mmCIF file with all atom_site columns, C-alpha atoms in Angstrom:
data_model
loop_
_atom_site.group_PDB
_atom_site.id
_atom_site.type_symbol
_atom_site.label_atom_id
_atom_site.label_alt_id
_atom_site.label_comp_id
_atom_site.label_asym_id
_atom_site.label_entity_id
_atom_site.label_seq_id
_atom_site.pdbx_PDB_ins_code
_atom_site.Cartn_x
_atom_site.Cartn_y
_atom_site.Cartn_z
_atom_site.occupancy
_atom_site.B_iso_or_equiv
_atom_site.pdbx_formal_charge
_atom_site.auth_seq_id
_atom_site.auth_comp_id
_atom_site.auth_asym_id
_atom_site.auth_atom_id
_atom_site.pdbx_PDB_model_num
ATOM 1   C CA . THR A 1 1   ? 65.398 17.248  7.079  1.00 58.00 ? 71  THR A CA 1
ATOM 2   C CA . GLN A 1 2   ? 61.729 16.332  7.349  1.00 69.00 ? 72  GLN A CA 1
ATOM 3   C CA . LEU A 1 3   ? 60.499 13.734  4.877  1.00 83.00 ? 73  LEU A CA 1
ATOM 4   C CA . LEU A 1 4   ? 57.012 15.176  5.036  1.00 92.00 ? 74  LEU A CA 1
ATOM 5   C CA . GLU A 1 5   ? 56.428 18.917  5.217  1.00 93.00 ? 75  GLU A CA 1
ATOM 6   C CA . GLN A 1 6   ? 53.165 20.250  6.518  1.00 96.00 ? 76  GLN A CA 1
ATOM 7   C CA . SER A 1 7   ? 51.708 23.689  5.983  1.00 96.00 ? 77  SER A CA 1
ATOM 8   C CA . PRO A 1 8   ? 50.760 25.831  7.614  1.00 96.00 ? 78  PRO A CA 1
ATOM 9   C CA . GLN A 1 9   ? 52.741 25.238  10.796 1.00 94.00 ? 79  GLN A CA 1
ATOM 10  C CA . PHE A 1 10  ? 50.270 27.210  12.883 1.00 96.00 ? 80  PHE A CA 1
ATOM 11  C CA . LEU A 1 11  ? 46.679 28.122  12.230 1.00 96.00 ? 81  LEU A CA 1
ATOM 12  C CA . SER A 1 12  ? 44.381 30.188  14.433 1.00 97.00 ? 82  SER A CA 1
ATOM 13  C CA . ILE A 1 13  ? 40.830 30.607  13.217 1.00 97.00 ? 83  ILE A CA 1
ATOM 14  C CA . GLN A 1 14  ? 37.358 31.455  14.467 1.00 97.00 ? 84  GLN A CA 1
ATOM 15  C CA . GLU A 1 15  ? 34.718 28.833  15.097 1.00 97.00 ? 85  GLU A CA 1
ATOM 16  C CA . GLY A 1 16  ? 32.732 28.134  11.945 1.00 97.00 ? 86  GLY A CA 1
ATOM 17  C CA . GLU A 1 17  ? 35.541 28.811  9.478  1.00 97.00 ? 87  GLU A CA 1
ATOM 18  C CA . ASN A 1 18  ? 36.885 26.258  7.030  1.00 97.00 ? 88  ASN A CA 1
ATOM 19  C CA . LEU A 1 19  ? 40.541 25.305  6.767  1.00 97.00 ? 89  LEU A CA 1
ATOM 20  C CA . THR A 1 20  ? 42.901 23.084  4.817  1.00 98.00 ? 90  THR A CA 1
ATOM 21  C CA . VAL A 1 21  ? 46.158 21.538  6.002  1.00 98.00 ? 91  VAL A CA 1
ATOM 22  C CA . TYR A 1 22  ? 48.668 20.268  3.470  1.00 98.00 ? 92  TYR A CA 1
ATOM 23  C CA . CYS A 1 23  ? 51.198 17.465  3.707  1.00 97.00 ? 93  CYS A CA 1
ATOM 24  C CA . ASN A 1 24  ? 53.831 17.378  0.948  1.00 96.00 ? 94  ASN A CA 1
ATOM 25  C CA . SER A 1 25  ? 56.821 15.267  0.040  1.00 94.00 ? 95  SER A CA 1
ATOM 26  C CA . SER A 1 26  ? 59.047 14.466  -2.894 1.00 92.00 ? 96  SER A CA 1
ATOM 27  C CA . SER A 1 27  ? 58.752 10.778  -1.998 1.00 91.00 ? 97  SER A CA 1
ATOM 28  C CA . VAL A 1 28  ? 56.024 8.336   -2.975 1.00 92.00 ? 98  VAL A CA 1
ATOM 29  C CA . PHE A 1 29  ? 54.154 6.651   -0.130 1.00 92.00 ? 99  PHE A CA 1
ATOM 30  C CA . SER A 1 30  ? 52.327 3.337   -0.125 1.00 88.00 ? 100 SER A CA 1
ATOM 31  C CA . SER A 1 31  ? 49.974 4.714   2.508  1.00 88.00 ? 101 SER A CA 1
ATOM 32  C CA . LEU A 1 32  ? 49.476 7.902   4.445  1.00 91.00 ? 102 LEU A CA 1
ATOM 33  C CA . GLN A 1 33  ? 47.813 8.537   7.739  1.00 92.00 ? 103 GLN A CA 1
ATOM 34  C CA . TRP A 1 34  ? 46.496 11.597  9.553  1.00 95.00 ? 104 TRP A CA 1
ATOM 35  C CA . TYR A 1 35  ? 46.590 11.889  13.326 1.00 95.00 ? 105 TYR A CA 1
ATOM 36  C CA . ARG A 1 36  ? 45.418 14.379  15.909 1.00 95.00 ? 106 ARG A CA 1
ATOM 37  C CA . GLN A 1 37  ? 47.377 14.843  19.111 1.00 94.00 ? 107 GLN A CA 1
ATOM 38  C CA . GLU A 1 38  ? 46.397 16.598  22.323 1.00 91.00 ? 108 GLU A CA 1
ATOM 39  C CA . PRO A 1 39  ? 49.140 18.061  24.575 1.00 88.00 ? 109 PRO A CA 1
ATOM 40  C CA . GLY A 1 40  ? 50.766 15.413  26.749 1.00 87.00 ? 110 GLY A CA 1
ATOM 41  C CA . GLU A 1 41  ? 49.075 12.517  24.978 1.00 90.00 ? 111 GLU A CA 1
ATOM 42  C CA . GLY A 1 42  ? 49.859 10.111  22.181 1.00 90.00 ? 112 GLY A CA 1
ATOM 43  C CA . PRO A 1 43  ? 48.518 10.717  18.645 1.00 91.00 ? 113 PRO A CA 1
ATOM 44  C CA . VAL A 1 44  ? 45.118 9.329   17.690 1.00 90.00 ? 114 VAL A CA 1
ATOM 45  C CA . LEU A 1 45  ? 44.582 7.977   14.193 1.00 89.00 ? 115 LEU A CA 1
ATOM 46  C CA . LEU A 1 46  ? 41.973 9.800   12.114 1.00 93.00 ? 116 LEU A CA 1
ATOM 47  C CA . VAL A 1 47  ? 42.277 8.099   8.734  1.00 92.00 ? 117 VAL A CA 1
ATOM 48  C CA . THR A 1 48  ? 44.458 5.967   6.476  1.00 89.00 ? 118 THR A CA 1
ATOM 49  C CA . VAL A 1 49  ? 44.571 6.517   2.711  1.00 91.00 ? 119 VAL A CA 1
ATOM 50  C CA . VAL A 1 50  ? 46.267 4.064   0.368  1.00 88.00 ? 120 VAL A CA 1
ATOM 51  C CA . THR A 1 51  ? 45.091 4.755   -3.193 1.00 91.00 ? 121 THR A CA 1
ATOM 52  C CA . GLY A 1 52  ? 46.240 7.720   -5.294 1.00 93.00 ? 122 GLY A CA 1
ATOM 53  C CA . GLY A 1 53  ? 43.389 10.199  -5.652 1.00 95.00 ? 123 GLY A CA 1
ATOM 54  C CA . GLU A 1 54  ? 41.479 8.653   -2.776 1.00 95.00 ? 124 GLU A CA 1
ATOM 55  C CA . VAL A 1 55  ? 39.109 10.881  -0.822 1.00 97.00 ? 125 VAL A CA 1
ATOM 56  C CA . LYS A 1 56  ? 37.778 9.937   2.592  1.00 96.00 ? 126 LYS A CA 1
ATOM 57  C CA . LYS A 1 57  ? 35.286 11.783  4.726  1.00 96.00 ? 127 LYS A CA 1
ATOM 58  C CA . LEU A 1 58  ? 34.972 11.661  8.480  1.00 94.00 ? 128 LEU A CA 1
ATOM 59  C CA . LYS A 1 59  ? 32.071 13.903  9.506  1.00 95.00 ? 129 LYS A CA 1
ATOM 60  C CA . ARG A 1 60  ? 33.386 17.443  8.931  1.00 97.00 ? 130 ARG A CA 1
ATOM 61  C CA . LEU A 1 61  ? 36.867 16.246  7.936  1.00 97.00 ? 131 LEU A CA 1
ATOM 62  C CA . THR A 1 62  ? 37.774 15.435  4.334  1.00 97.00 ? 132 THR A CA 1
ATOM 63  C CA . PHE A 1 63  ? 41.065 13.731  3.519  1.00 97.00 ? 133 PHE A CA 1
ATOM 64  C CA . GLN A 1 64  ? 42.586 13.443  0.070  1.00 97.00 ? 134 GLN A CA 1
ATOM 65  C CA . PHE A 1 65  ? 45.586 11.483  -1.129 1.00 96.00 ? 135 PHE A CA 1
ATOM 66  C CA . GLY A 1 66  ? 47.342 12.962  -4.150 1.00 96.00 ? 136 GLY A CA 1
ATOM 67  C CA . ASP A 1 67  ? 47.197 11.138  -7.464 1.00 95.00 ? 137 ASP A CA 1
ATOM 68  C CA . ALA A 1 68  ? 50.946 10.517  -7.354 1.00 95.00 ? 138 ALA A CA 1
ATOM 69  C CA . ARG A 1 69  ? 50.783 9.485   -3.675 1.00 94.00 ? 139 ARG A CA 1
ATOM 70  C CA . LYS A 1 70  ? 53.296 12.184  -2.711 1.00 95.00 ? 140 LYS A CA 1
ATOM 71  C CA . ASP A 1 71  ? 50.957 14.562  -0.949 1.00 95.00 ? 141 ASP A CA 1
ATOM 72  C CA . SER A 1 72  ? 47.764 14.762  1.029  1.00 97.00 ? 142 SER A CA 1
ATOM 73  C CA . SER A 1 73  ? 45.376 17.332  2.394  1.00 97.00 ? 143 SER A CA 1
ATOM 74  C CA . LEU A 1 74  ? 43.008 17.582  5.317  1.00 98.00 ? 144 LEU A CA 1
ATOM 75  C CA . HIS A 1 75  ? 40.036 19.911  5.016  1.00 98.00 ? 145 HIS A CA 1
ATOM 76  C CA . ILE A 1 76  ? 37.883 20.797  8.000  1.00 98.00 ? 146 ILE A CA 1
ATOM 77  C CA . THR A 1 77  ? 34.492 22.356  7.430  1.00 97.00 ? 147 THR A CA 1
ATOM 78  C CA . ALA A 1 78  ? 32.914 24.637  10.039 1.00 97.00 ? 148 ALA A CA 1
ATOM 79  C CA . ALA A 1 79  ? 35.710 24.208  12.559 1.00 97.00 ? 149 ALA A CA 1
ATOM 80  C CA . GLN A 1 80  ? 34.794 23.879  16.218 1.00 97.00 ? 150 GLN A CA 1
ATOM 81  C CA . PRO A 1 81  ? 36.878 24.547  19.362 1.00 96.00 ? 151 PRO A CA 1
ATOM 82  C CA . GLY A 1 82  ? 37.007 20.775  19.884 1.00 95.00 ? 152 GLY A CA 1
ATOM 83  C CA . ASP A 1 83  ? 39.046 20.506  16.688 1.00 96.00 ? 153 ASP A CA 1
ATOM 84  C CA . THR A 1 84  ? 41.926 22.306  18.394 1.00 96.00 ? 154 THR A CA 1
ATOM 85  C CA . GLY A 1 85  ? 45.075 20.203  18.470 1.00 95.00 ? 155 GLY A CA 1
ATOM 86  C CA . LEU A 1 86  ? 48.214 19.178  16.643 1.00 95.00 ? 156 LEU A CA 1
ATOM 87  C CA . TYR A 1 87  ? 47.493 17.523  13.295 1.00 97.00 ? 157 TYR A CA 1
ATOM 88  C CA . LEU A 1 88  ? 50.138 15.173  11.988 1.00 96.00 ? 158 LEU A CA 1
ATOM 89  C CA . CYS A 1 89  ? 50.445 13.338  8.720  1.00 96.00 ? 159 CYS A CA 1
ATOM 90  C CA . ALA A 1 90  ? 52.542 10.184  8.563  1.00 93.00 ? 160 ALA A CA 1
ATOM 91  C CA . GLY A 1 91  ? 53.652 8.246   5.517  1.00 92.00 ? 161 GLY A CA 1
ATOM 92  C CA . ALA A 1 92  ? 54.916 4.709   4.947  1.00 88.00 ? 162 ALA A CA 1
ATOM 93  C CA . ARG A 1 93  ? 57.058 4.032   1.901  1.00 82.00 ? 163 ARG A CA 1
ATOM 94  C CA . ASP A 1 94  ? 56.607 0.259   1.938  1.00 75.00 ? 164 ASP A CA 1
ATOM 95  C CA . ASN A 1 95  ? 53.530 -1.791  2.720  1.00 61.00 ? 165 ASN A CA 1
ATOM 96  C CA . PHE A 1 96  ? 53.188 -2.521  6.440  1.00 55.00 ? 166 PHE A CA 1
ATOM 97  C CA . ASN A 1 97  ? 56.374 -0.612  7.092  1.00 68.00 ? 167 ASN A CA 1
ATOM 98  C CA . LYS A 1 98  ? 57.237 2.084   9.585  1.00 83.00 ? 168 LYS A CA 1
ATOM 99  C CA . PHE A 1 99  ? 55.651 5.483   9.324  1.00 87.00 ? 169 PHE A CA 1
ATOM 100 C CA . TYR A 1 100 ? 57.492 8.814   9.243  1.00 90.00 ? 170 TYR A CA 1
ATOM 101 C CA . PHE A 1 101 ? 55.709 11.817  10.626 1.00 93.00 ? 171 PHE A CA 1
ATOM 102 C CA . GLY A 1 102 ? 55.267 15.221  9.078  1.00 94.00 ? 172 GLY A CA 1
ATOM 103 C CA . SER A 1 103 ? 56.305 18.470  10.700 1.00 90.00 ? 173 SER A CA 1
ATOM 104 C CA . GLY A 1 104 ? 52.856 19.018  12.213 1.00 94.00 ? 174 GLY A CA 1
ATOM 105 C CA . THR A 1 105 ? 50.191 21.734  12.091 1.00 96.00 ? 175 THR A CA 1
ATOM 106 C CA . LYS A 1 106 ? 49.014 23.300  15.314 1.00 95.00 ? 176 LYS A CA 1
ATOM 107 C CA . LEU A 1 107 ? 45.378 24.336  14.988 1.00 97.00 ? 177 LEU A CA 1
ATOM 108 C CA . ASN A 1 108 ? 43.605 26.651  17.403 1.00 96.00 ? 178 ASN A CA 1
ATOM 109 C CA . VAL A 1 109 ? 39.893 27.220  16.926 1.00 97.00 ? 179 VAL A CA 1
ATOM 110 C CA . LYS A 1 110 ? 38.606 30.165  18.924 1.00 97.00 ? 180 LYS A CA 1
ATOM 111 C CA . PRO A 1 111 ? 34.991 30.191  20.123 1.00 95.00 ? 181 PRO A CA 1
ATOM 112 C CA . GLY B 2 1   ? 39.809 -0.401  20.433 1.00 64.00 ? 86  GLY B CA 1
ATOM 113 C CA . ALA B 2 2   ? 43.401 -1.477  20.941 1.00 77.00 ? 87  ALA B CA 1
ATOM 114 C CA . VAL B 2 3   ? 45.071 -0.149  24.068 1.00 88.00 ? 88  VAL B CA 1
ATOM 115 C CA . VAL B 2 4   ? 48.736 0.594   24.556 1.00 93.00 ? 89  VAL B CA 1
ATOM 116 C CA . SER B 2 5   ? 50.081 1.646   27.922 1.00 95.00 ? 90  SER B CA 1
ATOM 117 C CA . GLN B 2 6   ? 53.362 3.246   28.922 1.00 97.00 ? 91  GLN B CA 1
ATOM 118 C CA . HIS B 2 7   ? 55.040 3.313   32.282 1.00 97.00 ? 92  HIS B CA 1
ATOM 119 C CA . PRO B 2 8   ? 56.028 5.576   33.869 1.00 97.00 ? 93  PRO B CA 1
ATOM 120 C CA . SER B 2 9   ? 54.046 8.528   32.563 1.00 96.00 ? 94  SER B CA 1
ATOM 121 C CA . ARG B 2 10  ? 56.559 10.966  34.000 1.00 96.00 ? 95  ARG B CA 1
ATOM 122 C CA . VAL B 2 11  ? 60.087 10.533  35.284 1.00 97.00 ? 96  VAL B CA 1
ATOM 123 C CA . ILE B 2 12  ? 62.642 12.971  36.613 1.00 97.00 ? 97  ILE B CA 1
ATOM 124 C CA . CYS B 2 13  ? 66.187 11.762  37.050 1.00 96.00 ? 98  CYS B CA 1
ATOM 125 C CA . LYS B 2 14  ? 69.684 13.048  37.667 1.00 96.00 ? 99  LYS B CA 1
ATOM 126 C CA . SER B 2 15  ? 72.215 13.335  34.885 1.00 97.00 ? 100 SER B CA 1
ATOM 127 C CA . GLY B 2 16  ? 74.181 10.123  34.427 1.00 96.00 ? 101 GLY B CA 1
ATOM 128 C CA . THR B 2 17  ? 71.468 7.731   35.572 1.00 96.00 ? 102 THR B CA 1
ATOM 129 C CA . SER B 2 18  ? 69.617 5.247   33.385 1.00 97.00 ? 103 SER B CA 1
ATOM 130 C CA . VAL B 2 19  ? 65.872 5.253   32.894 1.00 97.00 ? 104 VAL B CA 1
ATOM 131 C CA . LYS B 2 20  ? 63.693 2.394   31.648 1.00 97.00 ? 105 LYS B CA 1
ATOM 132 C CA . ILE B 2 21  ? 60.376 3.040   29.912 1.00 98.00 ? 106 ILE B CA 1
ATOM 133 C CA . GLU B 2 22  ? 57.887 0.228   29.327 1.00 97.00 ? 107 GLU B CA 1
ATOM 134 C CA . CYS B 2 23  ? 55.427 -0.058  26.464 1.00 96.00 ? 108 CYS B CA 1
ATOM 135 C CA . ARG B 2 24  ? 52.688 -2.665  26.701 1.00 96.00 ? 109 ARG B CA 1
ATOM 136 C CA . SER B 2 25  ? 49.957 -3.735  24.285 1.00 92.00 ? 110 SER B CA 1
ATOM 137 C CA . LEU B 2 26  ? 47.116 -4.631  26.633 1.00 92.00 ? 111 LEU B CA 1
ATOM 138 C CA . ASP B 2 27  ? 44.596 -6.432  24.442 1.00 86.00 ? 112 ASP B CA 1
ATOM 139 C CA . PHE B 2 28  ? 46.534 -7.544  21.396 1.00 85.00 ? 113 PHE B CA 1
ATOM 140 C CA . GLN B 2 29  ? 49.850 -9.049  20.408 1.00 86.00 ? 114 GLN B CA 1
ATOM 141 C CA . ALA B 2 30  ? 52.476 -6.929  18.740 1.00 87.00 ? 115 ALA B CA 1
ATOM 142 C CA . THR B 2 31  ? 55.515 -8.386  17.027 1.00 84.00 ? 116 THR B CA 1
ATOM 143 C CA . THR B 2 32  ? 56.484 -4.854  16.068 1.00 89.00 ? 117 THR B CA 1
ATOM 144 C CA . MET B 2 33  ? 56.564 -1.765  18.222 1.00 93.00 ? 118 MET B CA 1
ATOM 145 C CA . PHE B 2 34  ? 57.983 1.643   17.439 1.00 94.00 ? 119 PHE B CA 1
ATOM 146 C CA . TRP B 2 35  ? 59.675 4.207   19.635 1.00 96.00 ? 120 TRP B CA 1
ATOM 147 C CA . TYR B 2 36  ? 59.378 7.907   18.933 1.00 96.00 ? 121 TYR B CA 1
ATOM 148 C CA . ARG B 2 37  ? 60.757 11.044  20.545 1.00 96.00 ? 122 ARG B CA 1
ATOM 149 C CA . GLN B 2 38  ? 58.955 14.347  20.492 1.00 93.00 ? 123 GLN B CA 1
ATOM 150 C CA . PHE B 2 39  ? 60.494 17.641  21.549 1.00 88.00 ? 124 PHE B CA 1
ATOM 151 C CA . PRO B 2 40  ? 58.233 20.518  22.650 1.00 85.00 ? 125 PRO B CA 1
ATOM 152 C CA . LYS B 2 41  ? 56.104 21.920  19.848 1.00 80.00 ? 126 LYS B CA 1
ATOM 153 C CA . GLN B 2 42  ? 57.681 19.536  17.353 1.00 85.00 ? 127 GLN B CA 1
ATOM 154 C CA . SER B 2 43  ? 56.590 16.431  15.506 1.00 89.00 ? 128 SER B CA 1
ATOM 155 C CA . LEU B 2 44  ? 57.358 12.808  16.337 1.00 93.00 ? 129 LEU B CA 1
ATOM 156 C CA . MET B 2 45  ? 60.747 11.521  15.289 1.00 93.00 ? 130 MET B CA 1
ATOM 157 C CA . LEU B 2 46  ? 61.033 7.773   14.771 1.00 93.00 ? 131 LEU B CA 1
ATOM 158 C CA . MET B 2 47  ? 63.914 6.425   16.846 1.00 95.00 ? 132 MET B CA 1
ATOM 159 C CA . ALA B 2 48  ? 63.755 2.693   16.313 1.00 94.00 ? 133 ALA B CA 1
ATOM 160 C CA . THR B 2 49  ? 61.658 -0.296  15.358 1.00 92.00 ? 134 THR B CA 1
ATOM 161 C CA . SER B 2 50  ? 61.402 -2.913  18.072 1.00 90.00 ? 135 SER B CA 1
ATOM 162 C CA . ASN B 2 51  ? 61.016 -6.499  16.864 1.00 87.00 ? 136 ASN B CA 1
ATOM 163 C CA . GLU B 2 52  ? 59.931 -9.284  19.190 1.00 86.00 ? 137 GLU B CA 1
ATOM 164 C CA . GLY B 2 53  ? 62.686 -11.835 19.616 1.00 84.00 ? 138 GLY B CA 1
ATOM 165 C CA . SER B 2 54  ? 65.276 -9.997  17.555 1.00 86.00 ? 139 SER B CA 1
ATOM 166 C CA . LYS B 2 55  ? 67.412 -6.876  17.594 1.00 89.00 ? 140 LYS B CA 1
ATOM 167 C CA . ALA B 2 56  ? 65.851 -3.483  17.183 1.00 92.00 ? 141 ALA B CA 1
ATOM 168 C CA . THR B 2 57  ? 66.387 -1.464  14.023 1.00 92.00 ? 142 THR B CA 1
ATOM 169 C CA . TYR B 2 58  ? 67.577 2.064   14.724 1.00 95.00 ? 143 TYR B CA 1
ATOM 170 C CA . GLU B 2 59  ? 67.051 5.127   12.575 1.00 92.00 ? 144 GLU B CA 1
ATOM 171 C CA . GLN B 2 60  ? 70.030 7.043   11.295 1.00 92.00 ? 145 GLN B CA 1
ATOM 172 C CA . GLY B 2 61  ? 71.577 9.218   13.964 1.00 92.00 ? 146 GLY B CA 1
ATOM 173 C CA . VAL B 2 62  ? 70.107 7.314   16.913 1.00 95.00 ? 147 VAL B CA 1
ATOM 174 C CA . GLU B 2 63  ? 72.750 5.689   19.115 1.00 94.00 ? 148 GLU B CA 1
ATOM 175 C CA . LYS B 2 64  ? 71.834 2.085   19.830 1.00 93.00 ? 149 LYS B CA 1
ATOM 176 C CA . ASP B 2 65  ? 74.130 1.943   22.867 1.00 95.00 ? 150 ASP B CA 1
ATOM 177 C CA . LYS B 2 66  ? 72.468 5.027   24.283 1.00 96.00 ? 151 LYS B CA 1
ATOM 178 C CA . PHE B 2 67  ? 68.890 3.892   23.716 1.00 97.00 ? 152 PHE B CA 1
ATOM 179 C CA . LEU B 2 68  ? 68.653 0.200   24.523 1.00 96.00 ? 153 LEU B CA 1
ATOM 180 C CA . ILE B 2 69  ? 65.543 -1.562  23.278 1.00 95.00 ? 154 ILE B CA 1
ATOM 181 C CA . ASN B 2 70  ? 64.331 -4.957  24.405 1.00 92.00 ? 155 ASN B CA 1
ATOM 182 C CA . HIS B 2 71  ? 61.226 -6.660  23.017 1.00 90.00 ? 156 HIS B CA 1
ATOM 183 C CA . ALA B 2 72  ? 61.160 -9.893  24.948 1.00 83.00 ? 157 ALA B CA 1
ATOM 184 C CA . SER B 2 73  ? 57.468 -10.739 24.583 1.00 90.00 ? 158 SER B CA 1
ATOM 185 C CA . LEU B 2 74  ? 54.588 -10.093 22.204 1.00 89.00 ? 159 LEU B CA 1
ATOM 186 C CA . THR B 2 75  ? 53.122 -7.489  24.541 1.00 92.00 ? 160 THR B CA 1
ATOM 187 C CA . LEU B 2 76  ? 56.119 -5.679  26.009 1.00 94.00 ? 161 LEU B CA 1
ATOM 188 C CA . SER B 2 77  ? 58.924 -3.524  24.672 1.00 95.00 ? 162 SER B CA 1
ATOM 189 C CA . THR B 2 78  ? 61.262 -1.492  26.856 1.00 96.00 ? 163 THR B CA 1
ATOM 190 C CA . LEU B 2 79  ? 63.407 1.526   26.054 1.00 97.00 ? 164 LEU B CA 1
ATOM 191 C CA . THR B 2 80  ? 66.305 2.254   28.385 1.00 97.00 ? 165 THR B CA 1
ATOM 192 C CA . VAL B 2 81  ? 67.948 5.643   28.161 1.00 97.00 ? 166 VAL B CA 1
ATOM 193 C CA . THR B 2 82  ? 71.454 4.989   29.458 1.00 97.00 ? 167 THR B CA 1
ATOM 194 C CA . SER B 2 83  ? 73.543 7.648   31.174 1.00 96.00 ? 168 SER B CA 1
ATOM 195 C CA . ALA B 2 84  ? 70.852 10.222  30.581 1.00 96.00 ? 169 ALA B CA 1
ATOM 196 C CA . HIS B 2 85  ? 71.785 13.863  30.068 1.00 96.00 ? 170 HIS B CA 1
ATOM 197 C CA . PRO B 2 86  ? 69.635 17.011  30.000 1.00 96.00 ? 171 PRO B CA 1
ATOM 198 C CA . GLU B 2 87  ? 69.532 16.940  26.196 1.00 95.00 ? 172 GLU B CA 1
ATOM 199 C CA . ASP B 2 88  ? 67.740 13.571  26.435 1.00 96.00 ? 173 ASP B CA 1
ATOM 200 C CA . SER B 2 89  ? 64.809 15.283  28.120 1.00 96.00 ? 174 SER B CA 1
ATOM 201 C CA . SER B 2 90  ? 61.850 14.729  25.844 1.00 95.00 ? 175 SER B CA 1
ATOM 202 C CA . PHE B 2 91  ? 58.447 13.106  25.408 1.00 96.00 ? 176 PHE B CA 1
ATOM 203 C CA . TYR B 2 92  ? 58.956 9.456   24.473 1.00 97.00 ? 177 TYR B CA 1
ATOM 204 C CA . ILE B 2 93  ? 56.050 7.709   22.751 1.00 96.00 ? 178 ILE B CA 1
ATOM 205 C CA . CYS B 2 94  ? 55.704 4.101   21.700 1.00 96.00 ? 179 CYS B CA 1
ATOM 206 C CA . SER B 2 95  ? 53.304 2.537   19.261 1.00 93.00 ? 180 SER B CA 1
ATOM 207 C CA . ALA B 2 96  ? 52.361 -1.057  18.589 1.00 91.00 ? 181 ALA B CA 1
ATOM 208 C CA . ARG B 2 97  ? 51.086 -2.793  15.496 1.00 85.00 ? 182 ARG B CA 1
ATOM 209 C CA . ASP B 2 98  ? 48.454 -5.508  15.877 1.00 77.00 ? 183 ASP B CA 1
ATOM 210 C CA . GLN B 2 99  ? 49.864 -8.837  14.695 1.00 68.00 ? 184 GLN B CA 1
ATOM 211 C CA . LEU B 2 100 ? 46.398 -10.256 14.008 1.00 68.00 ? 185 LEU B CA 1
ATOM 212 C CA . PRO B 2 101 ? 44.084 -7.331  13.295 1.00 62.00 ? 186 PRO B CA 1
ATOM 213 C CA . THR B 2 102 ? 40.399 -7.879  13.754 1.00 62.00 ? 187 THR B CA 1
ATOM 214 C CA . SER B 2 103 ? 37.738 -6.805  11.307 1.00 55.00 ? 188 SER B CA 1
ATOM 215 C CA . GLY B 2 104 ? 37.817 -3.070  10.707 1.00 59.00 ? 189 GLY B CA 1
ATOM 216 C CA . ARG B 2 105 ? 41.418 -2.709  11.785 1.00 58.00 ? 190 ARG B CA 1
ATOM 217 C CA . ALA B 2 106 ? 44.173 -2.411  9.195  1.00 60.00 ? 191 ALA B CA 1
ATOM 218 C CA . LEU B 2 107 ? 47.296 -4.560  9.415  1.00 60.00 ? 192 LEU B CA 1
ATOM 219 C CA . ASN B 2 108 ? 49.557 -1.526  9.350  1.00 63.00 ? 193 ASN B CA 1
ATOM 220 C CA . GLU B 2 109 ? 47.538 0.503   11.818 1.00 74.00 ? 194 GLU B CA 1
ATOM 221 C CA . GLN B 2 110 ? 49.609 1.462   14.812 1.00 82.00 ? 195 GLN B CA 1
ATOM 222 C CA . PHE B 2 111 ? 48.225 2.299   18.222 1.00 88.00 ? 196 PHE B CA 1
ATOM 223 C CA . PHE B 2 112 ? 50.029 4.827   20.337 1.00 91.00 ? 197 PHE B CA 1
ATOM 224 C CA . GLY B 2 113 ? 50.759 4.854   24.013 1.00 94.00 ? 198 GLY B CA 1
ATOM 225 C CA . PRO B 2 114 ? 50.095 7.943   26.133 1.00 93.00 ? 199 PRO B CA 1
ATOM 226 C CA . GLY B 2 115 ? 53.770 8.885   26.224 1.00 95.00 ? 200 GLY B CA 1
ATOM 227 C CA . THR B 2 116 ? 56.424 9.279   28.913 1.00 97.00 ? 201 THR B CA 1
ATOM 228 C CA . ARG B 2 117 ? 57.762 12.684  29.856 1.00 96.00 ? 202 ARG B CA 1
ATOM 229 C CA . LEU B 2 118 ? 61.457 12.367  30.745 1.00 97.00 ? 203 LEU B CA 1
ATOM 230 C CA . THR B 2 119 ? 63.204 15.236  32.476 1.00 97.00 ? 204 THR B CA 1
ATOM 231 C CA . VAL B 2 120 ? 66.916 14.921  33.162 1.00 97.00 ? 205 VAL B CA 1
ATOM 232 C CA . LEU B 2 121 ? 68.298 17.391  35.664 1.00 95.00 ? 206 LEU B CA 1
#
């Protein structure tokens, strides 16, 4: 059983479209991270959110941590082919503790 | 940024042999490293937490005698897959947490290695 469920599992869109990926759990997290992973490589950290309701922006990416710190979303505006990859959320239940990864969302942006 | 290396990047072995994978933090010290396993088209599953100078902490369902972890220094953790079988074939990834993060880096930020592809024939 996955502690963090992501939706959708797969997403194939055209360049220029917007999309949102969701990361949900019944557990409360002290912090939550989003990663992007290319095939055959390790994940690369995009953002860390720690406060309920927090919103962070990274260029065309907007991350939100739910008020109750049980869920998060990643919104990409005007997706580009370079955004293609596996997006993973990861949550820690205690400060400075180990992170558990979500089920992953595979994004394909077609030119 | 912080760099974590893994060696080897790929390994193919026969069933029944043991394979050692190294994880090194190249430009920072890590008292804590994590080992993950990732099956094709799936997410990362945390296997164990490697603690420098003490025993590793294994996640539920992970056999500690099967996956031996040694964290003998602040920059090196090793994972040995003992008596490997085809079902152990997977992508093994380590991560390391900076013991003394510099400005702009969070204490609980973990840096991932490039992964090791293990294939057991």
